Short mmCIF file of C-alpha atoms in Angstrom, two decimals:
data_model
loop_
_atom_site.label_atom_id
_atom_site.label_comp_id
_atom_site.label_asym_id
_atom_site.label_seq_id
_atom_site.Cartn_x
_atom_site.Cartn_y
_atom_site.Cartn_z
CA MET A 1 15.99 3.73 25.65
CA PRO A 2 17.20 4.51 22.08
CA ALA A 3 14.57 5.19 19.47
CA PRO A 4 13.80 2.26 17.15
CA ALA A 5 14.80 2.26 13.56
CA ASP A 6 12.32 3.75 11.06
CA PRO A 7 9.95 0.87 10.07
CA ALA A 8 8.39 2.77 7.14
CA PRO A 9 10.80 1.54 4.39
CA LEU A 10 10.09 -2.08 5.41
CA GLY A 11 6.36 -1.53 5.44
CA LEU A 12 6.42 0.21 2.07
CA ALA A 13 8.58 -2.61 0.60
CA GLY A 14 6.14 -5.27 1.80
CA PHE A 15 3.24 -3.31 0.40
CA ALA A 16 5.04 -2.67 -2.90
CA LEU A 17 6.06 -6.27 -3.62
CA THR A 18 2.72 -7.82 -2.85
CA THR A 19 0.88 -5.12 -4.78
CA PHE A 20 3.17 -5.73 -7.74
CA LEU A 21 2.53 -9.48 -7.84
CA LEU A 22 -1.27 -9.16 -7.54
CA SER A 23 -1.37 -6.26 -10.00
CA ALA A 24 0.67 -8.27 -12.56
CA LYS A 25 -1.96 -11.01 -12.26
CA ASN A 26 -4.79 -8.51 -12.64
CA ALA A 27 -3.08 -7.03 -15.67
CA GLY A 28 -2.98 -10.50 -17.25
CA TRP A 29 0.81 -10.73 -17.28
CA THR A 30 1.21 -13.86 -15.17
CA HIS A 31 -1.06 -16.27 -17.04
CA GLY A 32 -3.37 -16.71 -14.08
CA THR A 33 -0.77 -17.84 -11.51
CA ASP A 34 -1.24 -16.90 -7.87
CA ALA A 35 2.35 -16.08 -6.99
CA TRP A 36 1.07 -13.20 -4.84
CA LEU A 37 -0.89 -15.26 -2.40
CA GLY A 38 1.84 -16.52 -0.13
CA TYR A 39 3.35 -13.04 0.07
CA ALA A 40 -0.05 -11.59 1.00
CA PHE A 41 0.18 -13.52 4.25
CA ALA A 42 3.93 -13.25 4.91
CA TYR A 43 5.24 -10.01 3.46
CA GLY A 44 2.39 -7.65 2.55
CA GLY A 45 0.42 -9.04 5.49
CA LEU A 46 2.53 -10.00 8.51
CA VAL A 47 5.60 -7.86 7.86
CA GLN A 48 3.57 -4.79 7.04
CA LEU A 49 1.45 -5.33 10.14
CA LEU A 50 4.55 -5.46 12.26
CA ALA A 51 5.78 -2.23 10.63
CA GLY A 52 2.51 -0.71 11.70
CA MET A 53 3.04 -1.84 15.28
CA TRP A 54 6.54 -0.34 15.25
CA GLU A 55 5.07 2.93 13.98
CA PHE A 56 2.90 2.98 17.14
CA ARG A 57 6.16 2.75 19.10
CA ASN A 58 7.41 5.76 17.06
CA ARG A 59 4.19 7.63 17.93
CA ASN A 60 3.45 7.93 14.21
CA VAL A 61 -0.34 7.52 14.06
CA PHE A 62 -0.43 8.02 10.30
CA GLY A 63 2.17 5.35 9.54
CA ALA A 64 0.74 2.96 12.16
CA THR A 65 -2.75 3.24 10.77
CA ALA A 66 -1.70 2.91 7.14
CA PHE A 67 0.63 -0.06 7.59
CA SER A 68 -1.57 -1.94 10.05
CA THR A 69 -4.67 -1.52 7.89
CA TYR A 70 -3.07 -2.60 4.71
CA GLY A 71 -1.31 -5.47 6.44
CA GLY A 72 -4.74 -6.58 7.56
CA PHE A 73 -6.02 -6.05 4.03
CA TRP A 74 -3.53 -8.49 2.57
CA ILE A 75 -4.08 -11.13 5.25
CA GLY A 76 -7.85 -10.75 4.85
CA LEU A 77 -7.69 -10.94 1.05
CA GLY A 78 -5.56 -14.03 1.24
CA LEU A 79 -8.06 -15.67 3.63
CA TYR A 80 -10.92 -14.72 1.34
CA VAL A 81 -9.23 -16.26 -1.70
CA LYS A 82 -8.33 -19.46 0.16
CA LEU A 83 -11.44 -20.03 2.30
CA VAL A 84 -14.35 -18.08 0.91
CA ALA A 85 -13.97 -17.82 -2.86
CA PRO A 86 -13.80 -21.57 -3.42
CA THR A 87 -17.31 -21.87 -1.89
CA ALA A 88 -18.82 -19.19 -4.12
CA GLN A 89 -21.66 -20.31 -6.42
CA ASN A 90 -20.15 -18.56 -9.41
CA GLY A 91 -17.63 -16.06 -10.60
CA SER A 92 -20.14 -13.22 -10.38
CA GLN A 93 -20.32 -13.64 -6.58
CA VAL A 94 -16.58 -13.44 -6.28
CA SER A 95 -16.36 -10.33 -8.38
CA ASN A 96 -19.17 -8.73 -6.38
CA ASP A 97 -17.46 -9.70 -3.10
CA LEU A 98 -14.15 -8.26 -4.27
CA ALA A 99 -15.81 -5.07 -5.38
CA TRP A 100 -17.32 -4.52 -1.94
CA ILE A 101 -14.03 -5.33 -0.22
CA LEU A 102 -12.17 -2.87 -2.43
CA LEU A 103 -14.86 -0.22 -2.00
CA ALA A 104 -14.43 -0.43 1.78
CA PHE A 105 -10.72 0.06 1.49
CA LEU A 106 -11.21 2.83 -1.07
CA ILE A 107 -13.17 4.75 1.57
CA PHE A 108 -10.36 4.20 4.06
CA ASN A 109 -7.70 5.21 1.46
CA SER A 110 -9.58 8.39 0.62
CA TYR A 111 -9.15 10.02 4.02
CA MET A 112 -5.58 8.70 4.24
CA LEU A 113 -4.95 10.25 0.78
CA LEU A 114 -6.26 13.57 2.10
CA TRP A 115 -4.04 13.42 5.25
CA SER A 116 -1.01 12.36 3.25
CA LEU A 117 -0.95 15.92 1.91
CA TRP A 118 0.92 16.71 5.16
CA THR A 119 3.61 14.07 4.66
CA ASN A 120 5.64 14.38 1.48
CA TRP A 121 5.14 14.11 -2.25
CA ALA A 122 6.46 10.55 -2.39
CA VAL A 123 4.02 9.28 0.22
CA PHE A 124 1.23 11.28 -1.33
CA GLY A 125 2.02 9.62 -4.68
CA VAL A 126 1.65 6.21 -3.10
CA PHE A 127 -1.84 6.97 -1.81
CA LEU A 128 -2.87 8.80 -4.98
CA THR A 129 -1.91 5.94 -7.28
CA LEU A 130 -3.45 3.42 -4.88
CA GLU A 131 -6.68 5.47 -4.88
CA VAL A 132 -6.95 5.26 -8.69
CA THR A 133 -6.04 1.55 -8.60
CA GLU A 134 -8.81 0.73 -6.11
CA LEU A 135 -11.32 2.92 -7.85
CA VAL A 136 -10.74 1.22 -11.25
CA LEU A 137 -10.80 -2.28 -9.68
CA VAL A 138 -14.05 -1.46 -7.87
CA ILE A 139 -15.66 -0.40 -11.17
CA GLY A 140 -14.19 -3.38 -13.00
CA ASN A 141 -15.39 -5.94 -10.41
CA PHE A 142 -18.87 -4.46 -9.95
CA ASN A 143 -19.39 -4.58 -13.72
CA GLU A 144 -17.39 -7.76 -14.30
CA ASN A 145 -15.36 -5.86 -16.88
CA SER A 146 -12.11 -7.70 -17.49
CA ASN A 147 -10.61 -4.70 -19.36
CA ALA A 148 -11.16 -2.42 -16.35
CA VAL A 149 -9.58 -5.03 -14.06
CA LYS A 150 -6.58 -5.25 -16.39
CA ALA A 151 -6.28 -1.46 -16.35
CA GLY A 152 -6.45 -1.51 -12.58
CA GLY A 153 -3.66 -4.09 -12.65
CA VAL A 154 -1.44 -1.81 -14.75
CA ILE A 155 -2.08 1.18 -12.46
CA GLY A 156 -1.41 -1.14 -9.52
CA VAL A 157 2.05 -1.87 -10.98
CA ILE A 158 2.67 1.88 -11.06
CA THR A 159 1.52 2.11 -7.45
CA ALA A 160 3.99 -0.56 -6.51
CA ALA A 161 6.80 1.28 -8.28
CA VAL A 162 6.04 4.50 -6.38
CA ALA A 163 5.92 2.63 -3.11
CA TRP A 164 9.27 0.92 -3.88
CA TYR A 165 10.79 4.29 -4.66
CA THR A 166 9.55 5.76 -1.40
CA SER A 167 10.88 2.69 0.48
CA ALA A 168 14.27 3.02 -1.20
CA ALA A 169 14.37 6.73 -0.30
CA GLY A 170 13.83 5.88 3.33
CA VAL A 171 16.63 3.34 3.34
CA ILE A 172 19.19 5.20 1.25
CA ASN A 173 18.63 8.71 2.63
CA GLY A 174 18.79 7.36 6.17
CA MET A 175 22.07 5.65 5.47
CA VAL A 176 23.87 8.48 3.70
CA GLY A 177 22.46 11.22 5.94
CA ARG A 178 21.08 13.37 3.08
CA SER A 179 18.25 13.40 0.54
CA LEU A 180 19.91 11.38 -2.20
CA LEU A 181 16.48 10.22 -3.43
CA PRO A 182 14.19 13.23 -3.05
CA VAL A 183 10.74 12.70 -1.53
CA GLY A 184 9.61 16.31 -1.63
CA SER A 185 8.06 18.60 0.87
CA PRO A 186 4.45 18.25 2.20
CA PRO A 187 2.11 19.01 -0.75
CA ALA A 188 -0.11 21.01 1.60
CA GLY A 189 2.81 23.10 2.78
CA ASN A 190 2.32 24.56 6.26
CA VAL A 191 -1.45 24.86 5.97
CA GLY A 192 -3.23 23.38 8.96
CA ARG A 193 -1.78 20.88 11.35
CA ALA A 194 1.03 18.77 10.02
CA ALA A 195 0.97 14.99 10.29
CA PRO A 196 4.13 13.07 11.02
CA ALA A 197 5.73 11.95 7.74
CA VAL A 198 5.85 8.23 7.01
CA THR A 199 9.39 8.64 5.78
CA PRO A 200 11.18 11.04 8.15
CA GLN A 201 14.15 13.24 7.30
CA PRO A 202 17.44 11.34 6.99
CA VAL A 203 19.53 10.98 10.18
CA PRO A 204 23.30 11.03 9.72
CA GLN A 205 25.02 7.84 10.86
CA ARG A 206 27.59 8.09 13.66
#
């Protein structure tokens, strides 16, 4: 049976687009619209979750864990906004809920950030910028500080841009058979046990 195509560029694209839309809202650029919500279910959620399942088929535990978890994050966040937030007694409860949700994913992201040192610089950059985004949003929501939430939104846009670049590198490099868009070597070098990279080396087309 031939190996399946690399699902990482698709998963990264779903993550990037949904992160961009929500971050633009958090930054105050979208005048309060919820354009991100539908894509939290369909693209950042379902499509990214499917990418995670395909990564299991590729025996890539790192990619499978990352994509499946953040696919679940987007679906869960969408359900919270649609089903739970409208029943909250006040805005403070929603901010506190979001802070705890983001804190939980910050803990997850922290060990994924550490392990991403054995992937490549592009993937490491995604997890690093996401770590900062989540940290700033946790602080902003716990303290109900709108300026911190806006700052988290701006950093989130940067995170989306890094994820889009990494996705584009996976698509383009795989098609041309060389590293046209560089992703770098593993930041940790050859120290310790290497994890499988989310974006593998390009494979020349026949």
